CSV table of C-alpha atoms (C1' of nucleotides) in Angstrom, one decimal:
chain,number,residue,atom,x,y,z
A,1,UNK,CA,0.1,9.4,-20.7
A,2,UNK,CA,1.2,6.2,-22.4
A,3,UNK,CA,0.7,2.8,-20.9
A,4,UNK,CA,3.9,1.2,-19.7
A,5,UNK,CA,4.8,-1.7,-22.0
A,6,UNK,CA,6.8,-4.8,-21.7
A,7,UNK,CA,10.0,-3.1,-22.9
A,8,UNK,CA,9.8,-0.7,-20.0
A,9,UNK,CA,9.2,-3.3,-17.3
A,10,UNK,CA,12.1,-5.4,-18.7
A,11,UNK,CA,14.5,-2.6,-19.2
A,12,UNK,CA,15.3,-1.8,-15.6
A,13,UNK,CA,16.4,-3.7,-12.6
A,14,UNK,CA,13.9,-4.2,-9.7
A,15,UNK,CA,15.1,-1.4,-7.4
A,16,UNK,CA,15.3,1.1,-10.2
A,17,UNK,CA,11.8,0.2,-11.3
A,18,UNK,CA,10.5,0.6,-7.8
A,19,UNK,CA,11.7,4.2,-7.9
A,20,UNK,CA,10.5,4.8,-11.5
A,21,UNK,CA,7.0,3.7,-10.7
A,22,UNK,CA,6.6,6.5,-8.1
A,23,UNK,CA,4.5,9.2,-9.8
A,24,UNK,CA,3.0,6.7,-12.3
A,25,UNK,CA,-0.7,6.0,-12.3
A,26,UNK,CA,-2.3,2.6,-11.6
A,27,UNK,CA,-5.6,2.2,-13.5
A,28,UNK,CA,-8.3,-0.5,-13.4
A,29,UNK,CA,-11.1,-0.4,-15.9
A,30,UNK,CA,-14.0,-2.9,-15.4
A,31,UNK,CA,-17.8,-3.1,-15.5
A,32,UNK,CA,-18.1,-1.2,-12.2
A,33,UNK,CA,-16.2,1.8,-13.7
A,34,UNK,CA,-12.7,3.1,-13.8
A,35,UNK,CA,-10.5,3.7,-10.7
A,36,UNK,CA,-7.0,5.1,-10.8
A,37,UNK,CA,-4.4,6.5,-8.4
A,38,UNK,CA,-0.8,7.8,-8.4
A,39,UNK,CA,1.7,5.4,-7.0
A,40,UNK,CA,3.3,7.2,-4.0
A,41,UNK,CA,5.0,4.3,-2.1
A,42,UNK,CA,6.8,1.1,-3.3
A,43,UNK,CA,9.0,-1.6,-2.0
A,44,UNK,CA,11.5,-3.8,-4.0
A,45,UNK,CA,11.8,-7.6,-3.4
A,46,UNK,CA,14.9,-9.3,-4.8
A,47,UNK,CA,15.5,-12.9,-5.5
A,48,UNK,CA,18.5,-13.0,-3.1
A,49,UNK,CA,16.5,-11.2,-0.4
A,50,UNK,CA,15.2,-13.4,2.5
A,51,UNK,CA,12.0,-11.3,2.7
A,52,UNK,CA,11.1,-12.1,-0.9
A,53,UNK,CA,8.4,-14.6,-1.5
A,54,UNK,CA,10.5,-16.1,-4.3
A,55,UNK,CA,13.6,-16.4,-2.1
A,56,UNK,CA,13.4,-20.2,-1.7
A,57,UNK,CA,11.7,-21.6,-4.8
A,58,UNK,CA,8.7,-21.5,-7.0
A,59,UNK,CA,5.5,-22.7,-5.4
A,60,UNK,CA,1.8,-22.3,-6.3
A,61,UNK,CA,1.5,-19.2,-4.2
A,62,UNK,CA,4.4,-17.3,-5.7
A,63,UNK,CA,4.3,-18.6,-9.2
A,64,UNK,CA,3.2,-15.3,-10.7
A,65,UNK,CA,6.5,-13.7,-9.5
A,66,UNK,CA,8.3,-16.0,-11.9
A,67,UNK,CA,6.3,-14.8,-14.9
A,68,UNK,CA,7.1,-12.2,-17.5
A,69,UNK,CA,8.0,-8.6,-16.5
A,70,UNK,CA,4.8,-6.7,-16.3
A,71,UNK,CA,2.8,-9.5,-14.7
A,72,UNK,CA,0.7,-8.8,-11.7
A,73,UNK,CA,1.4,-10.9,-8.6
A,74,UNK,CA,-1.4,-10.8,-6.1
A,75,UNK,CA,-1.0,-12.5,-2.7
A,76,UNK,CA,-2.9,-12.6,0.5
A,77,UNK,CA,-1.2,-11.2,3.6
A,78,UNK,CA,-2.2,-12.8,6.9
A,79,UNK,CA,-4.5,-14.7,4.6
A,80,UNK,CA,-7.0,-11.9,4.5
A,81,UNK,CA,-5.9,-8.7,2.8
A,82,UNK,CA,-4.6,-8.7,-0.8
A,83,UNK,CA,-1.4,-7.0,-1.8
A,84,UNK,CA,-0.2,-6.3,-5.4
A,85,UNK,CA,3.2,-6.6,-6.9
A,86,UNK,CA,4.6,-5.7,-10.3
A,87,UNK,CA,6.8,-8.5,-11.6
A,88,UNK,CA,10.0,-7.0,-12.8
A,89,UNK,CA,12.7,-9.3,-14.0
A,90,UNK,CA,12.6,-11.7,-17.0
A,91,UNK,CA,10.7,-14.9,-16.7
A,92,UNK,CA,12.1,-17.4,-14.1
A,93,UNK,CA,13.9,-14.9,-11.9
A,94,UNK,CA,11.3,-14.0,-9.2
A,95,UNK,CA,11.6,-10.3,-8.4
A,96,UNK,CA,8.8,-7.8,-7.9
A,97,UNK,CA,7.8,-4.3,-6.7
A,98,UNK,CA,5.1,-4.1,-4.0
A,99,UNK,CA,2.8,-1.1,-4.5
A,100,UNK,CA,2.0,0.2,-1.0
A,101,UNK,CA,0.0,3.3,-1.4
A,102,UNK,CA,-2.0,5.4,-4.0
A,103,UNK,CA,-3.1,9.0,-4.3
A,104,UNK,CA,-6.6,8.5,-5.8
A,105,UNK,CA,-7.2,10.4,-9.1
A,106,UNK,CA,-10.2,8.8,-10.7
A,107,UNK,CA,-13.3,7.0,-9.5
A,108,UNK,CA,-13.0,8.1,-5.8
A,109,UNK,CA,-16.7,7.5,-5.3
A,110,UNK,CA,-16.4,3.9,-6.6
A,111,UNK,CA,-13.3,3.4,-4.3
A,112,UNK,CA,-15.4,4.6,-1.4
A,113,UNK,CA,-18.3,2.3,-2.3
A,114,UNK,CA,-15.9,-0.7,-2.5
A,115,UNK,CA,-14.3,0.1,0.9
A,116,UNK,CA,-17.7,0.6,2.5
A,117,UNK,CA,-19.0,-2.6,1.0
A,118,UNK,CA,-16.0,-4.4,2.5
A,119,UNK,CA,-16.9,-3.0,5.9
A,120,UNK,CA,-20.5,-4.1,5.4
A,121,UNK,CA,-19.7,-7.6,4.4
A,122,UNK,CA,-17.1,-7.9,7.2
A,123,UNK,CA,-14.2,-8.3,4.9
A,124,UNK,CA,-12.8,-5.3,6.6
A,125,UNK,CA,-13.4,-6.2,10.2
A,126,UNK,CA,-14.7,-3.0,11.7
A,127,UNK,CA,-18.3,-3.1,10.4
A,128,UNK,CA,-19.4,0.2,11.7
A,129,UNK,CA,-16.6,2.1,9.9
A,130,UNK,CA,-17.5,4.1,6.8
A,131,UNK,CA,-15.5,6.2,4.5
A,132,UNK,CA,-16.8,9.5,3.1
A,133,UNK,CA,-15.0,9.9,-0.2
A,134,UNK,CA,-16.1,13.5,-0.5
A,135,UNK,CA,-13.9,14.7,2.4
A,136,UNK,CA,-10.2,15.2,2.3
A,137,UNK,CA,-9.7,12.8,5.2
A,138,UNK,CA,-11.9,10.2,3.6
A,139,UNK,CA,-9.9,10.5,0.4
A,140,UNK,CA,-6.7,10.1,2.2
A,141,UNK,CA,-7.9,6.8,3.7
A,142,UNK,CA,-9.1,5.2,0.5
A,143,UNK,CA,-5.8,3.6,-0.6
A,144,UNK,CA,-3.1,4.7,1.8
A,145,UNK,CA,-1.9,1.1,2.4
A,146,UNK,CA,-1.3,-2.1,0.5
A,147,UNK,CA,-4.4,-3.9,1.8
A,148,UNK,CA,-6.7,-0.9,1.4
A,149,UNK,CA,-5.6,0.0,-2.1
A,150,UNK,CA,-6.5,-3.4,-3.5
A,151,UNK,CA,-10.0,-3.2,-2.0
A,152,UNK,CA,-10.4,0.4,-3.4
A,153,UNK,CA,-9.2,-0.7,-6.8
A,154,UNK,CA,-11.4,-3.8,-7.0
A,155,UNK,CA,-8.4,-6.2,-7.3
A,156,UNK,CA,-8.3,-9.6,-5.7
A,157,UNK,CA,-6.2,-12.7,-6.0
A,158,UNK,CA,-8.8,-15.0,-7.5
A,159,UNK,CA,-9.4,-12.7,-10.4
A,160,UNK,CA,-6.3,-10.8,-10.9
A,161,UNK,CA,-3.2,-12.8,-10.0
A,162,UNK,CA,-1.2,-13.4,-13.2
A,163,UNK,CA,-3.0,-10.5,-14.9
A,164,UNK,CA,-0.9,-8.7,-17.6
A,165,UNK,CA,-0.3,-5.0,-16.9
A,166,UNK,CA,0.6,-4.7,-20.5
A,167,UNK,CA,-2.8,-5.8,-22.0
A,168,UNK,CA,-5.0,-4.7,-19.0
A,169,UNK,CA,-7.6,-4.2,-17.7
A,170,UNK,CA,-5.3,-3.3,-14.9
A,171,UNK,CA,-2.3,-1.3,-16.2
A,172,UNK,CA,0.1,1.5,-15.3
A,173,UNK,CA,0.4,4.8,-17.1
A,174,UNK,CA,3.7,6.7,-17.4
A,175,UNK,CA,4.6,9.3,-14.9
A,176,UNK,CA,2.0,12.0,-14.2
A,177,UNK,CA,4.1,13.5,-11.3
A,178,UNK,CA,7.7,14.5,-12.1
A,179,UNK,CA,9.0,17.0,-9.6
A,180,UNK,CA,9.2,15.4,-6.1
A,181,UNK,CA,11.7,14.4,-3.6
A,182,UNK,CA,12.0,10.7,-3.0
A,183,UNK,CA,12.7,9.1,0.4
A,184,UNK,CA,14.5,5.8,0.7
A,185,UNK,CA,13.9,3.7,3.9
A,186,UNK,CA,13.7,0.2,5.2
A,187,UNK,CA,10.6,-1.9,4.4
A,188,UNK,CA,7.6,-2.3,6.6
A,189,UNK,CA,6.2,-5.2,8.5
A,190,UNK,CA,9.0,-7.8,8.2
A,191,UNK,CA,11.8,-9.2,10.3
A,192,UNK,CA,13.9,-10.9,7.6
A,193,UNK,CA,15.8,-8.3,5.5
A,194,UNK,CA,14.5,-5.6,7.8
A,195,UNK,CA,17.7,-3.5,7.4
A,196,UNK,CA,17.6,-3.4,3.6
A,197,UNK,CA,16.7,0.1,2.2
A,198,UNK,CA,14.3,-1.1,-0.5
A,199,UNK,CA,11.3,1.1,0.4
A,200,UNK,CA,10.7,4.4,-1.6
A,201,UNK,CA,8.1,7.0,-1.2
A,202,UNK,CA,7.3,10.5,-2.4
A,203,UNK,CA,8.4,13.0,0.3
A,204,UNK,CA,5.6,15.0,1.9
A,205,UNK,CA,2.8,13.1,0.1
A,206,UNK,CA,0.0,12.6,2.5
A,207,UNK,CA,-1.2,9.4,1.0
A,208,UNK,CA,2.0,7.5,2.1
A,209,UNK,CA,1.1,4.7,4.5
A,210,UNK,CA,3.7,5.5,7.2
A,211,UNK,CA,6.3,8.2,7.8
B,1,DA,C1',3.4,9.8,21.1
B,2,DT,C1',4.4,5.0,21.1
B,3,DT,C1',3.2,0.2,22.1
B,4,DA,C1',0.2,-3.7,22.4
B,5,DA,C1',-3.1,-6.7,20.9
B,6,DG,C1',-6.5,-9.1,18.2
B,7,DA,C1',-8.9,-10.8,13.7
B,8,DT,C1',-7.7,-13.5,10.0
B,9,DG,C1',-6.3,-18.6,7.8
B,10,DG,C1',-3.3,-20.4,4.0
B,11,DC,C1',1.2,-21.6,2.9
B,12,DC,C1',5.7,-23.6,3.8
B,13,DT,C1',8.9,-26.6,6.6
C,1,DG,C1',3.9,-25.7,14.2
C,2,DG,C1',5.5,-21.4,12.9
C,3,DC,C1',5.5,-17.5,10.3
C,4,DC,C1',3.8,-13.7,8.5
C,5,DA,C1',5.1,-7.6,2.7
C,6,DT,C1',-2.0,-5.5,7.4
C,7,DC,C1',-5.3,-2.6,9.8
C,8,DT,C1',-7.7,-0.9,13.6
C,9,DT,C1',-8.8,0.1,18.4
C,10,DA,C1',-7.3,0.2,23.1
C,11,DA,C1',-3.9,1.0,26.5
C,12,DT,C1',0.1,3.1,28.1
C,13,DT,C1',4.0,6.7,28.4
DNA sequence: ATTAAGATGGCCT
DNA sequence: GGCCATCTTAATT
C-alpha cells in the first residue's frame, strides 16, 4: 500500500483525517528493524479547541504542531510518556491527530523487546512486568495506548519530534483495513473540551485502549 | 465493576 | 503554583 503523501495530509480537515487514518498502517524502519501497526484509535485536536496544545500560541513545546501537514509532533505527557500526533493543517494553523492505539502487524518481537527494556530500565515503572509477544494477550498489550505505542515503535521526542511522515523513516501507509464500523466518542484524559466528540475508533477491535 | 491513588517533571501562567 | 492528550496496582462497591 502506498505511503501517504503531503497532498493527502493537506487535502482533508483535521477531524476527517482522524477518521481516514483509522485502518492505515504506521511504520517505523530503523537500525533495530521494522515495526508497524494498524491505527485503530485516534483523536482530533483543533486550533479553537481548549484541549489543544496549540490553542493559545506557539511555544517551543508545541512548535511542531505549526509545521507542514504530515509532520510528526511528539510531546511528553505527565513529562514521562511520549505521545505522537500527525500534524494536519497547513503551516501555521496548529491542528493535529493523536494516535492512541495500534494493532501490531510487523516486528512484534522487537516491540516486545522495547517494552521489556523499558520495564528493565525503569522508564516503565513496574520493573517486574514483562510482555510475552508470542501470546495473544501480550500482543494486545504491546501498543494499546498512546504511551505504550511510542515505546513499542521506538519513537521518542528527542529524536522524532518534527520528523516528516512523508520522507520517513516513520511514515503511514494507506488503508489496509476497509470494512469496519467506526465509533465516535469524547476524548480521554482531559477536562477542557471533554464534551467534544473528537475521538474515533474501530468498533470491536481489541487493541483499542478503552471502550 | 468502578474508583482511587501514585510515579513522573516539564511547560505555561 | 497549577495543570496535565498515561499507566498500573490496590481498594472499594
